[in-house]
mmCIF file of C-alpha atoms and ligand atoms in Angstrom:
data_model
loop_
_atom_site.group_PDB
_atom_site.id
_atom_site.type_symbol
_atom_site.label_atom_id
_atom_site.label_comp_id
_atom_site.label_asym_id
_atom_site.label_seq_id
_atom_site.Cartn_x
_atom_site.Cartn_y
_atom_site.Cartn_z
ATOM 1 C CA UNK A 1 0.000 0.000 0.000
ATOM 2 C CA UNK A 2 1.430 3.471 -1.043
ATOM 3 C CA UNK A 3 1.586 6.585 1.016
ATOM 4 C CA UNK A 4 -0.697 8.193 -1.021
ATOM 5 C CA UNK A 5 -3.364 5.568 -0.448
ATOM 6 C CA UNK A 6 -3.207 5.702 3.274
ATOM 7 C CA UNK A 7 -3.755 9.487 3.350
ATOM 8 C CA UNK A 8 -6.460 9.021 1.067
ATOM 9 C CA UNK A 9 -8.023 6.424 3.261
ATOM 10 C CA UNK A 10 -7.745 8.447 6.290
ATOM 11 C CA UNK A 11 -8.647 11.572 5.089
ATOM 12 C CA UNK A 12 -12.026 10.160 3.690
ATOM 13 C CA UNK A 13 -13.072 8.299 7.253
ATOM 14 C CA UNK A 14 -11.398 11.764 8.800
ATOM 15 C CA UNK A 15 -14.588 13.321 7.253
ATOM 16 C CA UNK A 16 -17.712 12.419 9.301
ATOM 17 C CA UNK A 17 -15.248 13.844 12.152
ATOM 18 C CA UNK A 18 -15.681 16.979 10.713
ATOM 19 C CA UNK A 19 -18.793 16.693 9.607
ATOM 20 C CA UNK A 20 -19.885 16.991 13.773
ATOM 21 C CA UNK A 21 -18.894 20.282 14.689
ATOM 22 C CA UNK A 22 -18.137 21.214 18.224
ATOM 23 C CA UNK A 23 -19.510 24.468 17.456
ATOM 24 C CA UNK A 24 -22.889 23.655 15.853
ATOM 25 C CA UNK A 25 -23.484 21.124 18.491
ATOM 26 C CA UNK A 26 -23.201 23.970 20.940
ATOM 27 C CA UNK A 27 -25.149 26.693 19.354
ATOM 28 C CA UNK A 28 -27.942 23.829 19.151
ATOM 29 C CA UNK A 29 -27.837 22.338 21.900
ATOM 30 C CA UNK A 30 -27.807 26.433 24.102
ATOM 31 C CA UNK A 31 -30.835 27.271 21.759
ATOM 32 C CA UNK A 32 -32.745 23.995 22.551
ATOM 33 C CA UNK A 33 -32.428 24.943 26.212
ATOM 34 C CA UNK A 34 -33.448 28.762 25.353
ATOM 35 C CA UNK A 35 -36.645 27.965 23.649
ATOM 36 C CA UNK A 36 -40.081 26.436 24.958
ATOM 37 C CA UNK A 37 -41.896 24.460 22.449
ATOM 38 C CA UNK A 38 -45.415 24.326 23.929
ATOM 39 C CA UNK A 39 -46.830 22.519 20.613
ATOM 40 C CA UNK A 40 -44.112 19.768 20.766
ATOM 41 C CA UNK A 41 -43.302 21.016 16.820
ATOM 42 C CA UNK A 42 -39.412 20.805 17.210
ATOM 43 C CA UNK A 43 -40.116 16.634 16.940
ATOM 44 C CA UNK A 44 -36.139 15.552 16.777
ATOM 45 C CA UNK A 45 -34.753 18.547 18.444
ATOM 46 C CA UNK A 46 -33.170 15.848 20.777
ATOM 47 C CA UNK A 47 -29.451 16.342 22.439
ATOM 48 C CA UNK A 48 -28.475 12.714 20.346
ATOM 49 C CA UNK A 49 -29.302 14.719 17.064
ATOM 50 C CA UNK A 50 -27.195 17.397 17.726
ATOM 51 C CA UNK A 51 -23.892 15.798 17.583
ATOM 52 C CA UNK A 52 -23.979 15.317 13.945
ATOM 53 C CA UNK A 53 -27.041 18.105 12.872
ATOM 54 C CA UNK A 54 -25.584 18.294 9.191
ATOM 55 C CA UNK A 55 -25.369 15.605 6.557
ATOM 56 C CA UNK A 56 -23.517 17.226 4.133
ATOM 57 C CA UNK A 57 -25.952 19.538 3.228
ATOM 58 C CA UNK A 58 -29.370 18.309 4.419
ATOM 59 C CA UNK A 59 -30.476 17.740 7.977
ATOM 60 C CA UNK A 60 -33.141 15.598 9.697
ATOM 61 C CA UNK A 61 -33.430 18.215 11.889
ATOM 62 C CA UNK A 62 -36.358 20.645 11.533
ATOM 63 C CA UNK A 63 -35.805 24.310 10.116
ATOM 64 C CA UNK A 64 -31.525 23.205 9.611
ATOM 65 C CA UNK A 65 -29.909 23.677 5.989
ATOM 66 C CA UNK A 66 -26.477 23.008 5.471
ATOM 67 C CA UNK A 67 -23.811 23.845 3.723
ATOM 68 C CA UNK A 68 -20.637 21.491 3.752
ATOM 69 C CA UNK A 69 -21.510 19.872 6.935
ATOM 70 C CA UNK A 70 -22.100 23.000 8.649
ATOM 71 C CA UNK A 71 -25.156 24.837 9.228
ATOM 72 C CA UNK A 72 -25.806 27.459 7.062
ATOM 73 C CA UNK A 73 -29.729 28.632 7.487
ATOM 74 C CA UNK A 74 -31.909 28.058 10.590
ATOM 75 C CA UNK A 75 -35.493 28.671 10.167
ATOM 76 C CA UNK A 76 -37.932 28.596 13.134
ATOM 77 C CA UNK A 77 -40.636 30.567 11.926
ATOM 78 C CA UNK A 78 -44.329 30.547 13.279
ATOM 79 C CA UNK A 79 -44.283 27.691 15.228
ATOM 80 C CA UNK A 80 -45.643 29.516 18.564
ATOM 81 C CA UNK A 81 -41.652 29.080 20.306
ATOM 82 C CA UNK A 82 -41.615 30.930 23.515
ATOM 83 C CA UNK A 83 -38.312 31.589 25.712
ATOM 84 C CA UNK A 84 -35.662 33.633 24.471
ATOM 85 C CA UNK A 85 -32.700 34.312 22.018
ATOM 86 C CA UNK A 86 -29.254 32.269 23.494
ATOM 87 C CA UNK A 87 -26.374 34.204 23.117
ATOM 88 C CA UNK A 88 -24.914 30.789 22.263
ATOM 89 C CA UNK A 89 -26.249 30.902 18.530
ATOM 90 C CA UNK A 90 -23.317 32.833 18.406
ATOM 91 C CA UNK A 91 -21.820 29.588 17.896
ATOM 92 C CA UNK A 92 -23.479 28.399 14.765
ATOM 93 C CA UNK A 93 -20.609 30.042 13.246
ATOM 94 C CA UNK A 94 -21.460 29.882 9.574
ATOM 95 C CA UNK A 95 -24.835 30.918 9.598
ATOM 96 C CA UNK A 96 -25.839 32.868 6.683
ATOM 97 C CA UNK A 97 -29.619 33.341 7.562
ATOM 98 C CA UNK A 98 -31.435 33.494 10.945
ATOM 99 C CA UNK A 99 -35.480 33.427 10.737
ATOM 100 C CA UNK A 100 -37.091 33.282 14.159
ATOM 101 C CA UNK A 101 -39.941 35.636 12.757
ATOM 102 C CA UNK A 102 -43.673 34.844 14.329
ATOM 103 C CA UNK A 103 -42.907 33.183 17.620
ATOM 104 C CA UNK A 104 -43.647 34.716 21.000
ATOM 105 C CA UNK A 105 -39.912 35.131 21.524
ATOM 106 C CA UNK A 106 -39.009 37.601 24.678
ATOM 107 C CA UNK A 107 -35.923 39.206 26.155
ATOM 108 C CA UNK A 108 -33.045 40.836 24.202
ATOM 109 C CA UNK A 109 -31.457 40.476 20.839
ATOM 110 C CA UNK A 110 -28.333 39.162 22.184
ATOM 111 C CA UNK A 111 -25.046 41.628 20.757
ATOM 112 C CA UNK A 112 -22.816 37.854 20.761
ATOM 113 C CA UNK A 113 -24.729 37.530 17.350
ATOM 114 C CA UNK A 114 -21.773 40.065 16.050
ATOM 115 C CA UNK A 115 -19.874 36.997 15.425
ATOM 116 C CA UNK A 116 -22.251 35.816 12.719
ATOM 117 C CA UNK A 117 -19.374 36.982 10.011
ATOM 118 C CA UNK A 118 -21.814 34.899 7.426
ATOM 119 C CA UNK A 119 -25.188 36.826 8.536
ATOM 120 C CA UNK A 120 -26.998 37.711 5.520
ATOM 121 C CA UNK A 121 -30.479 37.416 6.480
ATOM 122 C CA UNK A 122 -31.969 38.378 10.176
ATOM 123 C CA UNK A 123 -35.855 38.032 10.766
ATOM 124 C CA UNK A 124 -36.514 38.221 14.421
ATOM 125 C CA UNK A 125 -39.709 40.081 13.228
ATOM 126 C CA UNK A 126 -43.451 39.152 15.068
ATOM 127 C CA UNK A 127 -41.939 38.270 18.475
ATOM 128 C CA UNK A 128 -42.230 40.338 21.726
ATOM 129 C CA UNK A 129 -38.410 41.118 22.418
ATOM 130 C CA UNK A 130 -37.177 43.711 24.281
ATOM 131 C CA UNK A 131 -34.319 45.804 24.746
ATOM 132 C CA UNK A 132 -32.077 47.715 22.603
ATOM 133 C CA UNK A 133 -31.303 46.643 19.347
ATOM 134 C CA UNK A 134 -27.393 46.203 19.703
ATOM 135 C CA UNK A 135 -25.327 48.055 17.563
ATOM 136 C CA UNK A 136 -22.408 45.484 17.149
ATOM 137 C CA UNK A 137 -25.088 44.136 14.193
ATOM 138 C CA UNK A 138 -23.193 46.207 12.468
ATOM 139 C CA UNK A 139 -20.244 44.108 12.704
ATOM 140 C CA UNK A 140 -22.057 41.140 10.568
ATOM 141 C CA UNK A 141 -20.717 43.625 7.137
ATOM 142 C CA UNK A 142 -22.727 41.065 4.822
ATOM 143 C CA UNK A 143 -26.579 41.765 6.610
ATOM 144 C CA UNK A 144 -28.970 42.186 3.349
ATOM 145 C CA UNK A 145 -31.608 41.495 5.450
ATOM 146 C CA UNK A 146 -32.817 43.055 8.974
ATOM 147 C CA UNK A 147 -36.143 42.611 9.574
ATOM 148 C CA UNK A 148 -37.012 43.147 13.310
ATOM 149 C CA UNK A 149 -40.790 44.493 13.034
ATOM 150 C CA UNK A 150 -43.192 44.431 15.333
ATOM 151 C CA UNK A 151 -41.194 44.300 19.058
ATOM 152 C CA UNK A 152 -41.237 45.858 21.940
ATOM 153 C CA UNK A 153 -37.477 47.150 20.967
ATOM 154 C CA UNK A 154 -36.428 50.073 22.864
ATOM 155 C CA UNK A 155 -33.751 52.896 22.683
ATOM 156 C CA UNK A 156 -32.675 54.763 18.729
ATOM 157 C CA UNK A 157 -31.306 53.064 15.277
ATOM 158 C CA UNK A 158 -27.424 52.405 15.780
ATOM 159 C CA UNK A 159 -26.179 55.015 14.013
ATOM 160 C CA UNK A 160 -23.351 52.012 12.827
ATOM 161 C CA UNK A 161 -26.449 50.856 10.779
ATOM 162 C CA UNK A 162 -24.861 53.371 7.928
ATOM 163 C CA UNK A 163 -22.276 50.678 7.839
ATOM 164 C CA UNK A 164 -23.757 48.116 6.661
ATOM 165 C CA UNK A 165 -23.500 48.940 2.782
ATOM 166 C CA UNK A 166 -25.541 45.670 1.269
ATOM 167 C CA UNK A 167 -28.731 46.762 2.925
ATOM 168 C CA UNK A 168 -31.351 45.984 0.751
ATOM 169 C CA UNK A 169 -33.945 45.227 3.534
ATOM 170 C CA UNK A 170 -34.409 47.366 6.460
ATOM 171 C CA UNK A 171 -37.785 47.220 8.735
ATOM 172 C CA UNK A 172 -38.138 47.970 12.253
ATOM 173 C CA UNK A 173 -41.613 49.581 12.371
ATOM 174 C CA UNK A 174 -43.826 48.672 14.934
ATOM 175 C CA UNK A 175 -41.649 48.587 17.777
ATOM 176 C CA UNK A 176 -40.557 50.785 20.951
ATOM 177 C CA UNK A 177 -37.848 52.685 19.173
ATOM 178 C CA UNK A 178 -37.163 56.590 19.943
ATOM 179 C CA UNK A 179 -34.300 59.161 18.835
ATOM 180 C CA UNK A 180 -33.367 60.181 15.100
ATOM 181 C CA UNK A 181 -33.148 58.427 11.945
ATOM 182 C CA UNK A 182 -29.944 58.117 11.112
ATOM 183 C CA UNK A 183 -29.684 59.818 7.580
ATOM 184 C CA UNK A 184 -27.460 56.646 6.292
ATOM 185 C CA UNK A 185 -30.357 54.763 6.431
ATOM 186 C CA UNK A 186 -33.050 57.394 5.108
ATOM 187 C CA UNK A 187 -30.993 58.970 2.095
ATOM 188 C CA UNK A 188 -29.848 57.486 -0.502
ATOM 189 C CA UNK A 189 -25.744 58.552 -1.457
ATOM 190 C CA UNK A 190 -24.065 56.487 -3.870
ATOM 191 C CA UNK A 191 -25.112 52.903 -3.559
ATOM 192 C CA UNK A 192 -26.284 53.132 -0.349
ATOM 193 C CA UNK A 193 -30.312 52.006 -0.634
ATOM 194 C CA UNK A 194 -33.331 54.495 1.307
ATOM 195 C CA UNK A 195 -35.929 53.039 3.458
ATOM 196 C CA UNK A 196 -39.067 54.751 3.145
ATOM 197 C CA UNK A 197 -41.215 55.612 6.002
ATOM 198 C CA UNK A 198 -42.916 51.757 6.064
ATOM 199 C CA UNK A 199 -39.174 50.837 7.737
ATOM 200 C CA UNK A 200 -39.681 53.200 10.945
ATOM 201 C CA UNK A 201 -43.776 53.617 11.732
ATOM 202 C CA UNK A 202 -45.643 52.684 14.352
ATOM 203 C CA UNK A 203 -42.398 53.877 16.793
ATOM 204 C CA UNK A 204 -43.901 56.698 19.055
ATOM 205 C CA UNK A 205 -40.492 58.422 19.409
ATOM 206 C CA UNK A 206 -39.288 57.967 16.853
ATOM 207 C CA UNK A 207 -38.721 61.269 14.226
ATOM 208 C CA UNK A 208 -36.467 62.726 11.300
ATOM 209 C CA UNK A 209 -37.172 61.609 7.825
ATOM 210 C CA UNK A 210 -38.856 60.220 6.064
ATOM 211 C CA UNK A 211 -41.150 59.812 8.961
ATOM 212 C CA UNK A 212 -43.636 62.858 7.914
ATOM 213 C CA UNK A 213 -42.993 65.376 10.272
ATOM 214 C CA UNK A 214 -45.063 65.167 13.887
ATOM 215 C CA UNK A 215 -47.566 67.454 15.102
ATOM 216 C CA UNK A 216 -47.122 68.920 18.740
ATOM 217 C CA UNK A 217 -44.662 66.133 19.071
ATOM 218 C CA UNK A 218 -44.160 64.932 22.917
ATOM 219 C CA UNK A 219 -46.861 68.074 24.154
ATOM 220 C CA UNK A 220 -50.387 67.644 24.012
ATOM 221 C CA UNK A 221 -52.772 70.506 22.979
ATOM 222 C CA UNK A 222 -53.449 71.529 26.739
ATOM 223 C CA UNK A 223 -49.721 71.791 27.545
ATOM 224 C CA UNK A 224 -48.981 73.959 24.664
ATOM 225 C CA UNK A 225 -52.379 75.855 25.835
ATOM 226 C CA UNK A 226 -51.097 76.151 29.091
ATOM 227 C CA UNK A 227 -47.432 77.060 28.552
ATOM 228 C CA UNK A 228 -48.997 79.716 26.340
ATOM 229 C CA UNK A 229 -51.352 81.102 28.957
ATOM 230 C CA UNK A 230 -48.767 80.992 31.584
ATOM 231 C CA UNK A 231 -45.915 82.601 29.797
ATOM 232 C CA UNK A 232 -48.319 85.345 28.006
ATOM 233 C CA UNK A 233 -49.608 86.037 32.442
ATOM 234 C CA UNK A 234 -46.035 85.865 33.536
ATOM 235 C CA UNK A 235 -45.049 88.330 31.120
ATOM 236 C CA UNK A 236 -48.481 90.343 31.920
ATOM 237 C CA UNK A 237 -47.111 90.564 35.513
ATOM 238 C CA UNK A 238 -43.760 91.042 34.609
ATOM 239 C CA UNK A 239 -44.600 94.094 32.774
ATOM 240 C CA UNK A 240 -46.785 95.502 34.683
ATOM 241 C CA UNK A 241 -44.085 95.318 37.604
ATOM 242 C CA UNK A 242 -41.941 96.969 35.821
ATOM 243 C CA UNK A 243 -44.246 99.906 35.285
ATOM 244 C CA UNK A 244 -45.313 100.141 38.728
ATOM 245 C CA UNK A 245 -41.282 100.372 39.386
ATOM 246 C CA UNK A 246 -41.051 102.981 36.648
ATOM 247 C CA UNK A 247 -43.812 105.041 37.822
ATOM 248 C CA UNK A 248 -42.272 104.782 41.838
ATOM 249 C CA UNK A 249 -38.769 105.856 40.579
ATOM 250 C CA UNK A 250 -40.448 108.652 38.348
ATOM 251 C CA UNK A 251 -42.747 109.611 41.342
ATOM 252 C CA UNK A 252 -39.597 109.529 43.409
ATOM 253 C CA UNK A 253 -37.196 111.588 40.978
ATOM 254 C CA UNK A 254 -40.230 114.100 40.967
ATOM 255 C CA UNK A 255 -40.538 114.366 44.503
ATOM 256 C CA UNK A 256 -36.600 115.265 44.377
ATOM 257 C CA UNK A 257 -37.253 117.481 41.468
ATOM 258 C CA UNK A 258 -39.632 119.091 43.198
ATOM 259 C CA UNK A 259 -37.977 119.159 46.741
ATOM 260 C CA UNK A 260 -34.860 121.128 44.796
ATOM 261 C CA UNK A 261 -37.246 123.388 42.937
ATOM 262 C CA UNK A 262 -39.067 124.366 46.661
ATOM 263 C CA UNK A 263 -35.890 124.925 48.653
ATOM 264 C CA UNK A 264 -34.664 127.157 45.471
ATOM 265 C CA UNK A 265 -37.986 129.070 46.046
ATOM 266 C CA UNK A 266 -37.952 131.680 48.624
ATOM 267 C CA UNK A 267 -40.457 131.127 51.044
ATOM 268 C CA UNK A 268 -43.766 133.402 51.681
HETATM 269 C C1 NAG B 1 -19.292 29.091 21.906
HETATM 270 O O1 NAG B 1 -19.147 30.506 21.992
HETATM 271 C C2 NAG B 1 -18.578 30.940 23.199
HETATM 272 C C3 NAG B 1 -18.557 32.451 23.179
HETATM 273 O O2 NAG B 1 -19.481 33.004 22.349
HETATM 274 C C4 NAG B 1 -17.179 30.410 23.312
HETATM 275 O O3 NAG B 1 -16.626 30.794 24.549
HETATM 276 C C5 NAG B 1 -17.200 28.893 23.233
HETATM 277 O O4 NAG B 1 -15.890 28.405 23.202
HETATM 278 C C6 NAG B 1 -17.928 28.437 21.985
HETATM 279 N N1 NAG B 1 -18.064 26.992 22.021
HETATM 280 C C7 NAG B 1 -17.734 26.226 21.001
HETATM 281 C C8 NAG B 1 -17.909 24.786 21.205
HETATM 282 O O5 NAG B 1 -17.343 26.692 19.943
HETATM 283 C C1 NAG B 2 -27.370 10.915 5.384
HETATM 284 O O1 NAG B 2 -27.658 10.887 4.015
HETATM 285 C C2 NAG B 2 -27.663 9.565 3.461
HETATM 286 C C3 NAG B 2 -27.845 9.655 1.951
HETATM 287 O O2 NAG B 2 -28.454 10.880 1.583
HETATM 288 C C4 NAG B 2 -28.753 8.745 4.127
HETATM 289 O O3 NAG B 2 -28.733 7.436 3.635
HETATM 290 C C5 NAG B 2 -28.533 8.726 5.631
HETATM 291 O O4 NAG B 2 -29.604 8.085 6.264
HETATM 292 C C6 NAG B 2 -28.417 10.139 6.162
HETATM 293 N N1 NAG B 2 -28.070 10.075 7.544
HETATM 294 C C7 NAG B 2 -28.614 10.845 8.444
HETATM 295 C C8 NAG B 2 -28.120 10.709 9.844
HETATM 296 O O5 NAG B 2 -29.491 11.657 8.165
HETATM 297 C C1 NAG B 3 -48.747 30.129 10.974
HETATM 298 O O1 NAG B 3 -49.200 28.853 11.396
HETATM 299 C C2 NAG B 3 -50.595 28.736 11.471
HETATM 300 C C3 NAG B 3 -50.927 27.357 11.966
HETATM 301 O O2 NAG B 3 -49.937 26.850 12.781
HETATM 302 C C4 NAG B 3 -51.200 28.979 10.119
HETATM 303 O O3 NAG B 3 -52.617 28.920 10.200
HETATM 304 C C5 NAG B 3 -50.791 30.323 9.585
HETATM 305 O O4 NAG B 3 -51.257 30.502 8.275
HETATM 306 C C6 NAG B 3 -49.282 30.446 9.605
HETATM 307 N N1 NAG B 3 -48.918 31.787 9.223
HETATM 308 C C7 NAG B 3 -47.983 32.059 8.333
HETATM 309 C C8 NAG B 3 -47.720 33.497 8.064
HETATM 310 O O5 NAG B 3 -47.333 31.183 7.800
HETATM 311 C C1 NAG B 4 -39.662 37.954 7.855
HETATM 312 O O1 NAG B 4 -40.554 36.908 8.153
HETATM 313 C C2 NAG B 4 -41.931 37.206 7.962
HETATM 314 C C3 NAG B 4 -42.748 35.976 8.269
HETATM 315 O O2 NAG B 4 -42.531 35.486 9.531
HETATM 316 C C4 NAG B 4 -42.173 37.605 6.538
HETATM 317 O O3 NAG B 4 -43.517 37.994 6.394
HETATM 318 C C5 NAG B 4 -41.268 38.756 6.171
HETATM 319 O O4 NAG B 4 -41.442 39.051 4.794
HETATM 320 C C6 NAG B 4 -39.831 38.404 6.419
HETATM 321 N N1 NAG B 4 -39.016 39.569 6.159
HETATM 322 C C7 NAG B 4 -38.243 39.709 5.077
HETATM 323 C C8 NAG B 4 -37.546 41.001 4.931
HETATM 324 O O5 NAG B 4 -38.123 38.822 4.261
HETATM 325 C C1 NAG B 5 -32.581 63.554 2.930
HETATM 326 O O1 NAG B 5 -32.873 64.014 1.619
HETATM 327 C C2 NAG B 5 -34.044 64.820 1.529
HETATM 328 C C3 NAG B 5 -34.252 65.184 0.078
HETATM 329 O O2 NAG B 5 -34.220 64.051 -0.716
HETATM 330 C C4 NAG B 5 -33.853 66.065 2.386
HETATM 331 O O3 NAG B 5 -35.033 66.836 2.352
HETATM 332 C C5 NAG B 5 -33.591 65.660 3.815
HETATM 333 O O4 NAG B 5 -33.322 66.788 4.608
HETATM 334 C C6 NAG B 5 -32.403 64.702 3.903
HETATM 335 N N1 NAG B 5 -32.299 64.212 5.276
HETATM 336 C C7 NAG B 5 -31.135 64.004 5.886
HETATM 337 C C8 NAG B 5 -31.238 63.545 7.296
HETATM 338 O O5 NAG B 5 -30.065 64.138 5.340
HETATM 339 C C1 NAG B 6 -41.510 51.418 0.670
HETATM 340 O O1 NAG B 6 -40.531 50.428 0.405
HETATM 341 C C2 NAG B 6 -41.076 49.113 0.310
HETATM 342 C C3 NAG B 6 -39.931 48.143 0.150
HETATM 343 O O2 NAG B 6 -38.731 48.755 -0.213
HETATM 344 C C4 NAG B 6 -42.050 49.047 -0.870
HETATM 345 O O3 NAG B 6 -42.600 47.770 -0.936
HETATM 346 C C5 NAG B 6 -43.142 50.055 -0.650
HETATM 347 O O4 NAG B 6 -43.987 50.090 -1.779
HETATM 348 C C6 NAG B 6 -42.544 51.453 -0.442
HETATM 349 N N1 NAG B 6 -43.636 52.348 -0.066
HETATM 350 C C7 NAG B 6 -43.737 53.577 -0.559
HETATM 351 C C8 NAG B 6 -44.897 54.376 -0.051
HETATM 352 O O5 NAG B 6 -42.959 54.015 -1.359
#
């Protein structure tokens, strides 16, 4: 037997080795333990399965494509999941699309997704998570896709959002969100793509375009009513203080006036 043949040999059985990836196994194994699956859909979601989720590039296991034994999409969509997002997907190193979308998903995007080098597509959208959205997204430089809609997300846009120059997709209406729109992601400079005004409503505090601009925004009719009221009375006041002060020091310089003109007067 040559050398050759050997290495041959060994590399080929070498390959179901790598095949069951250390890191896949943990991403999968952290989400399992993140999510509740009240319906019982996630059938052979089991701890045995995850050892070995790819074969080459299909996978027994629900919602899993791969892509040369690794996983490349995971798609959990509308299946009623509750629990939250692990922070160990982070592992599922070579994941190119993440669709969580129409669950009743809580708790915080986790910011460990930054290491999702691959991301291309992220729909978290139709869940009930909270938080900020974290700005190290904007270290996954291939995102086409985010698509976080209707949230409770908190806090502004990351203003890093301007770096993420595929953005073809952008849609985070419908959640908590306040501050300014950052312009990278409203105007359109070179190649970078606009999002109209269906990306950003439905956030209550959230302004700039191309949200039309708000009416009386943050101060409700009364208020202004009232601040108008009380600064036109204060002023009323002020004024008329100031007269009364006027007329004293007047009254007074008079008095004076006329104190000077009597003592220059001779007296009868
Ligand atoms: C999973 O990711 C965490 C940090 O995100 C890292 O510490 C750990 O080593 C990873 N595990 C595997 C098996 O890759
Ligand atoms: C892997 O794929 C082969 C052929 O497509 C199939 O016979 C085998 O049952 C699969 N194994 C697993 C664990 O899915
Ligand atoms: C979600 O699943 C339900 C049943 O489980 C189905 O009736 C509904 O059409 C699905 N919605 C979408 C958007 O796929
Ligand atoms: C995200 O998923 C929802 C369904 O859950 C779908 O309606 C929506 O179009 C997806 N977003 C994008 C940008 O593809
Ligand atoms: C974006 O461009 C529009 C005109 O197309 C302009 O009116 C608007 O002020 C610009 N907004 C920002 C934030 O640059
Ligand atoms: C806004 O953009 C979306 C997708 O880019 C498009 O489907 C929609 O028609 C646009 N709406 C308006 C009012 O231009």
């Amino acid at each position: 037997m040559d050398v050759e043949r050997v290495l041959l040999v060994w590399f080929v059985t070498l390959i179901p080795g790598i095949l069951s990836d250390p890191s896949d196994e943990a991403c999968l194994t952290n989400l399992r333990k993140s999510l509740e699956d009240p319906n019982n859909l996630l059938h052979n979601w089991k701890k045995e399965n995850f050892v070995k989720p790819c074969n080459d590039s299909t996978s027994d296991l629900q919602g899993i494509t791969c892509n040369n034994g690794r996983i490349y999409r995971l798609s959990l969509n509308n299946l009623s999941l509750r629990g939250t997002l692990s922070p160990f997907l982070s592992n599922c190193t070579n994941l190119q699309a993440l669709d969580l979308s129409s669950n009743f998903l809580t708790g915080p995007i986790p910011p460990e997704l930054q290491s999702l080098v691959n991301l291309a597509v992220l729909n978290l959208s139709s869940n009930r998570l909270q938080g900020e959205i974290p700005l190290q997204l904007a270290l996954c430089a291939y995102l086409n896709i985010i698509d976080l809609h209707r949230n409770f997300l908190t806090g502004p846009i990351p203003q890093q959002f301007g770096l993420l120059v595929r953005l073809s997709a952008f849609d985070v209406s419908d959640n908590r969100l306040s501050g300014p729109i950052p312009a990278s992601l409203s105007n359109r400079s070179g190649n970078f793509p606009r999002f109209n005004a269906s990306s950003f409503l439905g956030n209550k505090d959230l302004y700039g375009y191309p949200l039309p601009p708000l009416r009386n925004r943050g101060l409700s009719v009364l208020a202004i009513v009232g601040i108008g009221l009380g600064s036109g009375l204060a002023s009323l006041v002020l004024s008329f203080t100031g007269v009364c002060i006027w007329l004293k020091i007047t009254e007074r310089k008079m008095a004076l006036e006329e104190g000077k003109i009597s003592h220059l007067m001779p007296d009868y």
